[in-house]
PDB file of N, CA and C in Angstrom:
ATOM      1  N   MET A   1       0.868  -1.186  -0.221  1.00  0.00           N
ATOM      2  CA  MET A   1       0.167  -0.013   0.136  1.00  0.00           C
ATOM      3  C   MET A   1       0.689   1.157  -0.547  1.00  0.00           C
ATOM      4  N   LYS A   2       1.712   1.597   0.848  1.00  0.00           N
ATOM      5  CA  LYS A   2       2.915   2.690   0.747  1.00  0.00           C
ATOM      6  C   LYS A   2       3.627   2.969  -0.252  1.00  0.00           C
ATOM      7  N   GLN A   3       3.392   1.600  -1.284  1.00  0.00           N
ATOM      8  CA  GLN A   3       4.300   2.025  -2.758  1.00  0.00           C
ATOM      9  C   GLN A   3       3.306   2.555  -3.731  1.00  0.00           C
ATOM     10  N   THR A   4       2.013   1.859  -3.730  1.00  0.00           N
ATOM     11  CA  THR A   4       1.022   2.387  -4.067  1.00  0.00           C
ATOM     12  C   THR A   4       0.630   3.706  -4.134  1.00  0.00           C
ATOM     13  N   LEU A   5       0.476   4.051  -3.197  1.00  0.00           N
ATOM     14  CA  LEU A   5       0.271   5.439  -2.599  1.00  0.00           C
ATOM     15  C   LEU A   5       1.310   6.725  -2.779  1.00  0.00           C
ATOM     16  N   GLN A   6       2.622   5.968  -2.607  1.00  0.00           N
ATOM     17  CA  GLN A   6       4.013   6.939  -2.799  1.00  0.00           C
ATOM     18  C   GLN A   6       4.056   7.460  -1.810  1.00  0.00           C
ATOM     19  N   LEU A   7       4.113   6.997  -0.603  1.00  0.00           N
ATOM     20  CA  LEU A   7       3.985   7.713   0.774  1.00  0.00           C
ATOM     21  C   LEU A   7       5.572   6.987   1.433  1.00  0.00           C
ATOM     22  N   SER A   8       5.737   7.915   2.464  1.00  0.00           N
ATOM     23  CA  SER A   8       6.952   8.024   3.257  1.00  0.00           C
ATOM     24  C   SER A   8       6.101   6.947   4.525  1.00  0.00           C
ATOM     25  N   SER A   9       6.857   6.513   5.385  1.00  0.00           N
ATOM     26  CA  SER A   9       6.623   6.261   6.522  1.00  0.00           C
ATOM     27  C   SER A   9       5.996   7.025   7.375  1.00  0.00           C
ATOM     28  N   ALA A  10       6.369   8.182   7.297  1.00  0.00           N
ATOM     29  CA  ALA A  10       5.814   9.138   7.958  1.00  0.00           C
ATOM     30  C   ALA A  10       4.667   9.786   7.638  1.00  0.00           C
ATOM     31  N   GLN A  11       4.454   9.521   6.118  1.00  0.00           N
ATOM     32  CA  GLN A  11       3.530   9.911   5.753  1.00  0.00           C
ATOM     33  C   GLN A  11       2.249   8.784   6.053  1.00  0.00           C
ATOM     34  N   MET A  12       2.802   7.704   5.872  1.00  0.00           N
ATOM     35  CA  MET A  12       1.501   6.509   6.305  1.00  0.00           C
ATOM     36  C   MET A  12       1.203   6.249   7.832  1.00  0.00           C
ATOM     37  N   ALA A  13       2.448   6.886   8.700  1.00  0.00           N
ATOM     38  CA  ALA A  13       1.829   6.832  10.030  1.00  0.00           C
ATOM     39  C   ALA A  13       0.984   8.267  10.445  1.00  0.00           C
ATOM     40  N   ASP A  14       0.733   9.370   9.444  1.00  0.00           N
ATOM     41  CA  ASP A  14      -0.130  10.441   9.637  1.00  0.00           C
ATOM     42  C   ASP A  14      -1.473   9.441   9.222  1.00  0.00           C
ATOM     43  N   LEU A  15      -1.311   8.602   7.890  1.00  0.00           N
ATOM     44  CA  LEU A  15      -2.516   8.392   7.157  1.00  0.00           C
ATOM     45  C   LEU A  15      -3.200   7.272   8.153  1.00  0.00           C
ATOM     46  N   PHE A  16      -2.663   6.668   8.958  1.00  0.00           N
ATOM     47  CA  PHE A  16      -3.179   5.885   9.756  1.00  0.00           C
ATOM     48  C   PHE A  16      -2.809   6.193  11.552  1.00  0.00           C
ATOM     49  N   GLY A  17      -2.788   7.579  11.504  1.00  0.00           N
ATOM     50  CA  GLY A  17      -3.215   8.200  13.090  1.00  0.00           C
ATOM     51  C   GLY A  17      -2.339   7.670  13.802  1.00  0.00           C
ATOM     52  N   VAL A  18      -1.048   7.331  13.753  1.00  0.00           N
ATOM     53  CA  VAL A  18      -0.057   6.776  14.437  1.00  0.00           C
ATOM     54  C   VAL A  18       1.160   7.297  14.850  1.00  0.00           C
ATOM     55  N   GLN A  19       1.863   7.387  15.678  1.00  0.00           N
ATOM     56  CA  GLN A  19       2.993   8.798  15.572  1.00  0.00           C
ATOM     57  C   GLN A  19       4.080   8.315  15.351  1.00  0.00           C
ATOM     58  N   GLY A  20       4.085   8.354  14.043  1.00  0.00           N
ATOM     59  CA  GLY A  20       5.482   9.030  13.320  1.00  0.00           C
ATOM     60  C   GLY A  20       5.648   7.615  12.548  1.00  0.00           C
ATOM     61  N   GLY A  21       6.743   7.696  11.881  1.00  0.00           N
ATOM     62  CA  GLY A  21       7.128   6.708  10.803  1.00  0.00           C
ATOM     63  C   GLY A  21       7.867   5.593  11.478  1.00  0.00           C
ATOM     64  N   ARG A  22       8.518   5.986  12.978  1.00  0.00           N
ATOM     65  CA  ARG A  22       8.797   4.636  13.991  1.00  0.00           C
ATOM     66  C   ARG A  22       7.792   3.756  14.170  1.00  0.00           C
ATOM     67  N   GLN A  23       6.737   4.504  14.585  1.00  0.00           N
ATOM     68  CA  GLN A  23       5.431   3.475  14.904  1.00  0.00           C
ATOM     69  C   GLN A  23       4.871   2.806  13.794  1.00  0.00           C
ATOM     70  N   TRP A  24       4.627   3.369  12.674  1.00  0.00           N
ATOM     71  CA  TRP A  24       4.323   2.764  11.355  1.00  0.00           C
ATOM     72  C   TRP A  24       5.195   1.783  11.395  1.00  0.00           C
ATOM     73  N   ARG A  25       6.255   1.750  10.902  1.00  0.00           N
ATOM     74  CA  ARG A  25       7.144   0.429  10.606  1.00  0.00           C
ATOM     75  C   ARG A  25       7.178  -0.875  11.811  1.00  0.00           C
ATOM     76  N   LYS A  26       6.265   0.032  12.710  1.00  0.00           N
ATOM     77  CA  LYS A  26       6.109  -1.493  13.640  1.00  0.00           C
ATOM     78  C   LYS A  26       5.306  -2.396  13.242  1.00  0.00           C
ATOM     79  N   TYR A  27       4.087  -1.778  12.163  1.00  0.00           N
ATOM     80  CA  TYR A  27       3.063  -2.669  11.548  1.00  0.00           C
ATOM     81  C   TYR A  27       3.519  -3.337  10.448  1.00  0.00           C
ATOM     82  N   THR A  28       5.103  -3.023  10.151  1.00  0.00           N
ATOM     83  CA  THR A  28       5.223  -2.729   8.558  1.00  0.00           C
ATOM     84  C   THR A  28       6.227  -4.187   8.913  1.00  0.00           C
ATOM     85  N   GLY A  29       7.114  -3.866   9.969  1.00  0.00           N
ATOM     86  CA  GLY A  29       8.585  -4.669   9.609  1.00  0.00           C
ATOM     87  C   GLY A  29       8.676  -5.526  10.705  1.00  0.00           C
ATOM     88  N   GLY A  30       9.972  -6.309  10.804  1.00  0.00           N
ATOM     89  CA  GLY A  30      10.753  -7.063  11.805  1.00  0.00           C
ATOM     90  C   GLY A  30       9.750  -8.582  11.658  1.00  0.00           C
ATOM     91  N   GLU A  31      10.354  -9.382  13.103  1.00  0.00           N
ATOM     92  CA  GLU A  31      10.161 -10.900  12.909  1.00  0.00           C
ATOM     93  C   GLU A  31       8.779 -10.727  13.052  1.00  0.00           C
ATOM     94  N   ALA A  32       8.008 -10.141  14.486  1.00  0.00           N
ATOM     95  CA  ALA A  32       6.368  -9.920  14.230  1.00  0.00           C
ATOM     96  C   ALA A  32       6.243  -8.884  13.890  1.00  0.00           C
ATOM     97  N   PRO A  33       5.286  -8.296  12.877  1.00  0.00           N
ATOM     98  CA  PRO A  33       4.937  -6.924  12.839  1.00  0.00           C
ATOM     99  C   PRO A  33       3.220  -7.079  13.123  1.00  0.00           C
ATOM    100  N   ARG A  34       3.364  -6.050  13.920  1.00  0.00           N
ATOM    101  CA  ARG A  34       1.578  -5.787  14.260  1.00  0.00           C
ATOM    102  C   ARG A  34       0.455  -6.198  13.318  1.00  0.00           C
ATOM    103  N   GLU A  35      -0.470  -6.210  14.097  1.00  0.00           N
ATOM    104  CA  GLU A  35      -1.342  -6.404  13.108  1.00  0.00           C
ATOM    105  C   GLU A  35      -2.146  -4.598  13.427  1.00  0.00           C
ATOM    106  N   VAL A  36      -2.862  -4.346  12.016  1.00  0.00           N
ATOM    107  CA  VAL A  36      -3.580  -3.367  11.799  1.00  0.00           C
ATOM    108  C   VAL A  36      -4.975  -3.431  12.373  1.00  0.00           C
ATOM    109  N   SER A  37      -5.341  -2.600  13.557  1.00  0.00           N
ATOM    110  CA  SER A  37      -6.795  -3.292  14.206  1.00  0.00           C
ATOM    111  C   SER A  37      -7.776  -2.621  13.475  1.00  0.00           C
ATOM    112  N   PRO A  38      -8.941  -3.438  13.282  1.00  0.00           N
ATOM    113  CA  PRO A  38      -9.851  -2.431  12.856  1.00  0.00           C
ATOM    114  C   PRO A  38     -10.068  -1.133  12.294  1.00  0.00           C
ATOM    115  N   HIS A  39     -10.166  -0.756  13.155  1.00  0.00           N
ATOM    116  CA  HIS A  39     -10.834   0.698  13.755  1.00  0.00           C
ATOM    117  C   HIS A  39      -9.635   1.637  12.829  1.00  0.00           C
ATOM    118  N   ILE A  40      -8.422   1.222  13.625  1.00  0.00           N
ATOM    119  CA  ILE A  40      -7.211   2.002  12.687  1.00  0.00           C
ATOM    120  C   ILE A  40      -6.895   2.271  11.003  1.00  0.00           C
ATOM    121  N   LEU A  41      -7.780   0.791  10.700  1.00  0.00           N
ATOM    122  CA  LEU A  41      -7.383   0.579   9.122  1.00  0.00           C
ATOM    123  C   LEU A  41      -8.666   1.376   8.778  1.00  0.00           C
ATOM    124  N   PHE A  42      -9.947   1.163   9.273  1.00  0.00           N
ATOM    125  CA  PHE A  42     -11.142   2.479   8.687  1.00  0.00           C
ATOM    126  C   PHE A  42     -11.025   3.470   8.566  1.00  0.00           C
ATOM    127  N   PHE A  43     -10.429   4.004   9.867  1.00  0.00           N
ATOM    128  CA  PHE A  43     -10.008   5.236   9.929  1.00  0.00           C
ATOM    129  C   PHE A  43      -8.848   5.883   8.490  1.00  0.00           C
ATOM    130  N   ALA A  44      -7.664   5.063   8.299  1.00  0.00           N
ATOM    131  CA  ALA A  44      -7.030   5.223   7.051  1.00  0.00           C
ATOM    132  C   ALA A  44      -7.900   5.283   5.749  1.00  0.00           C
ATOM    133  N   MET A  45      -8.535   4.217   5.545  1.00  0.00           N
ATOM    134  CA  MET A  45      -9.274   4.019   4.201  1.00  0.00           C
ATOM    135  C   MET A  45     -10.453   5.056   4.513  1.00  0.00           C
ATOM    136  N   ALA A  46     -10.957   5.277   5.374  1.00  0.00           N
ATOM    137  CA  ALA A  46     -11.831   6.937   5.253  1.00  0.00           C
ATOM    138  C   ALA A  46     -11.243   8.125   4.955  1.00  0.00           C
ATOM    139  N   ARG A  47     -10.298   7.984   5.362  1.00  0.00           N
ATOM    140  CA  ARG A  47      -8.741   9.401   4.957  1.00  0.00           C
ATOM    141  C   ARG A  47      -8.988   9.461   3.618  1.00  0.00           C
ATOM    142  N   LEU A  48      -8.957   8.072   3.453  1.00  0.00           N
ATOM    143  CA  LEU A  48      -8.483   8.124   1.648  1.00  0.00           C
ATOM    144  C   LEU A  48      -9.987   8.301   0.797  1.00  0.00           C
ATOM    145  N   GLU A  49     -11.030   8.130   1.353  1.00  0.00           N
ATOM    146  CA  GLU A  49     -12.126   7.589   0.401  1.00  0.00           C
ATOM    147  C   GLU A  49     -13.029   8.933   0.383  1.00  0.00           C
ATOM    148  N   LEU A  50     -13.038   9.366   1.416  1.00  0.00           N
ATOM    149  CA  LEU A  50     -14.113  10.332   1.595  1.00  0.00           C
ATOM    150  C   LEU A  50     -13.711  11.777   1.494  1.00  0.00           C
ATOM    151  N   ASP A  51     -14.703  12.762   0.718  1.00  0.00           N
ATOM    152  CA  ASP A  51     -14.010  13.799   0.420  1.00  0.00           C
ATOM    153  C   ASP A  51     -13.993  14.798   1.929  1.00  0.00           C
ATOM    154  N   ALA A  52     -13.250  15.876   1.804  1.00  0.00           N
ATOM    155  CA  ALA A  52     -12.814  16.894   3.087  1.00  0.00           C
ATOM    156  C   ALA A  52     -14.440  17.212   3.975  1.00  0.00           C
ATOM    157  N   LYS A  53     -15.145  17.273   3.348  1.00  0.00           N
ATOM    158  CA  LYS A  53     -16.460  18.010   3.542  1.00  0.00           C
ATOM    159  C   LYS A  53     -16.991  16.834   4.496  1.00  0.00           C
ATOM    160  N   THR A  54     -17.152  15.583   4.222  1.00  0.00           N
ATOM    161  CA  THR A  54     -17.935  14.383   4.446  1.00  0.00           C
ATOM    162  C   THR A  54     -16.959  14.272   5.893  1.00  0.00           C
ATOM    163  N   LEU A  55     -15.583  14.135   5.495  1.00  0.00           N
ATOM    164  CA  LEU A  55     -14.716  13.675   6.528  1.00  0.00           C
ATOM    165  C   LEU A  55     -14.585  14.891   7.954  1.00  0.00           C
ATOM    166  N   ASP A  56     -14.761  16.392   7.639  1.00  0.00           N
ATOM    167  CA  ASP A  56     -14.914  17.267   8.393  1.00  0.00           C
ATOM    168  C   ASP A  56     -16.046  16.917   9.050  1.00  0.00           C
ATOM    169  N   ARG A  57     -17.310  16.609   8.553  1.00  0.00           N
ATOM    170  CA  ARG A  57     -18.763  16.269   9.352  1.00  0.00           C
ATOM    171  C   ARG A  57     -18.402  15.593  10.208  1.00  0.00           C
ATOM    172  N   ILE A  58     -17.922  14.510   9.899  1.00  0.00           N
ATOM    173  CA  ILE A  58     -17.678  12.900  11.017  1.00  0.00           C
ATOM    174  C   ILE A  58     -16.645  13.501  11.880  1.00  0.00           C
ATOM    175  N   LEU A  59     -15.683  14.320  11.907  1.00  0.00           N
ATOM    176  CA  LEU A  59     -14.766  15.116  13.111  1.00  0.00           C
ATOM    177  C   LEU A  59     -15.232  15.832  13.812  1.00  0.00           C
ATOM    178  N   ASN A  60     -15.998  16.710  13.207  1.00  0.00           N
ATOM    179  CA  ASN A  60     -16.918  17.420  14.028  1.00  0.00           C
ATOM    180  C   ASN A  60     -17.793  16.626  14.976  1.00  0.00           C
ATOM    181  N   ARG A  61     -18.445  15.767  14.579  1.00  0.00           N
ATOM    182  CA  ARG A  61     -19.389  15.198  15.181  1.00  0.00           C
ATOM    183  C   ARG A  61     -18.723  14.670  16.540  1.00  0.00           C
ATOM    184  N   MET A  62     -17.494  13.610  16.543  1.00  0.00           N
ATOM    185  CA  MET A  62     -16.353  13.269  17.315  1.00  0.00           C
ATOM    186  C   MET A  62     -16.581  14.469  18.312  1.00  0.00           C
ATOM    187  N   ARG A  63     -16.069  15.586  17.594  1.00  0.00           N
ATOM    188  CA  ARG A  63     -15.945  16.486  18.696  1.00  0.00           C
ATOM    189  C   ARG A  63     -16.742  16.847  19.709  1.00  0.00           C
ATOM    190  N   ASP A  64     -17.865  16.668  18.974  1.00  0.00           N
ATOM    191  CA  ASP A  64     -19.192  17.547  19.652  1.00  0.00           C
ATOM    192  C   ASP A  64     -19.340  16.247  20.866  1.00  0.00           C
ATOM    193  N   VAL A  65     -19.037  15.142  21.185  1.00  0.00           N
ATOM    194  CA  VAL A  65     -19.151  14.306  21.850  1.00  0.00           C
ATOM    195  C   VAL A  65     -17.961  14.415  22.875  1.00  0.00           C
ATOM    196  N   GLY A  66     -16.992  15.206  22.699  1.00  0.00           N
ATOM    197  CA  GLY A  66     -15.944  15.398  23.903  1.00  0.00           C
ATOM    198  C   GLY A  66     -14.581  15.073  23.252  1.00  0.00           C
ATOM    199  N   ALA A  67     -13.978  14.188  21.806  1.00  0.00           N
ATOM    200  CA  ALA A  67     -13.287  14.027  21.226  1.00  0.00           C
ATOM    201  C   ALA A  67     -12.513  15.019  21.071  1.00  0.00           C
ATOM    202  N   THR A  68     -10.844  15.276  21.638  1.00  0.00           N
ATOM    203  CA  THR A  68      -9.989  16.246  20.656  1.00  0.00           C
ATOM    204  C   THR A  68      -9.332  15.666  19.409  1.00  0.00           C
ATOM    205  N   ILE A  69      -9.384  16.012  18.112  1.00  0.00           N
ATOM    206  CA  ILE A  69      -8.863  15.949  17.402  1.00  0.00           C
ATOM    207  C   ILE A  69      -8.525  17.323  16.744  1.00  0.00           C
ATOM    208  N   GLU A  70      -7.290  16.668  15.854  1.00  0.00           N
ATOM    209  CA  GLU A  70      -6.578  17.927  15.344  1.00  0.00           C
ATOM    210  C   GLU A  70      -5.896  16.708  14.109  1.00  0.00           C
ATOM    211  N   LEU A  71      -6.513  17.389  12.861  1.00  0.00           N
ATOM    212  CA  LEU A  71      -6.417  16.752  11.661  1.00  0.00           C
ATOM    213  C   LEU A  71      -6.082  17.548  10.552  1.00  0.00           C
ATOM    214  N   ASP A  72      -5.300  17.643   9.721  1.00  0.00           N
ATOM    215  CA  ASP A  72      -5.817  18.211   8.399  1.00  0.00           C
ATOM    216  C   ASP A  72      -6.533  17.254   7.694  1.00  0.00           C
ATOM    217  N   SER A  73      -7.506  17.176   7.386  1.00  0.00           N
ATOM    218  CA  SER A  73      -8.481  16.700   6.600  1.00  0.00           C
ATOM    219  C   SER A  73      -7.916  16.393   4.849  1.00  0.00           C
ATOM    220  N   GLU A  74      -7.562  17.403   4.751  1.00  0.00           N
ATOM    221  CA  GLU A  74      -7.667  17.254   3.458  1.00  0.00           C
ATOM    222  C   GLU A  74      -6.532  16.652   2.625  1.00  0.00           C
TER     223      GLU A  74
END
């Protein structure tokens, strides 16, 4: 997926909402890579598939129920 999207590890980390390229590589390398949990995968796919207006509407709903979310959704 990283090659298809032509993103760096840091960019993949941002897409999946994990803390930096080093954290992302824990999901993709080593002897026992971590599984990507369904909610993290859903988050990344939503960011790829949804237009900015729809994603902003969802993020605002999350904020309305108390979430603190700071993303560049474009």
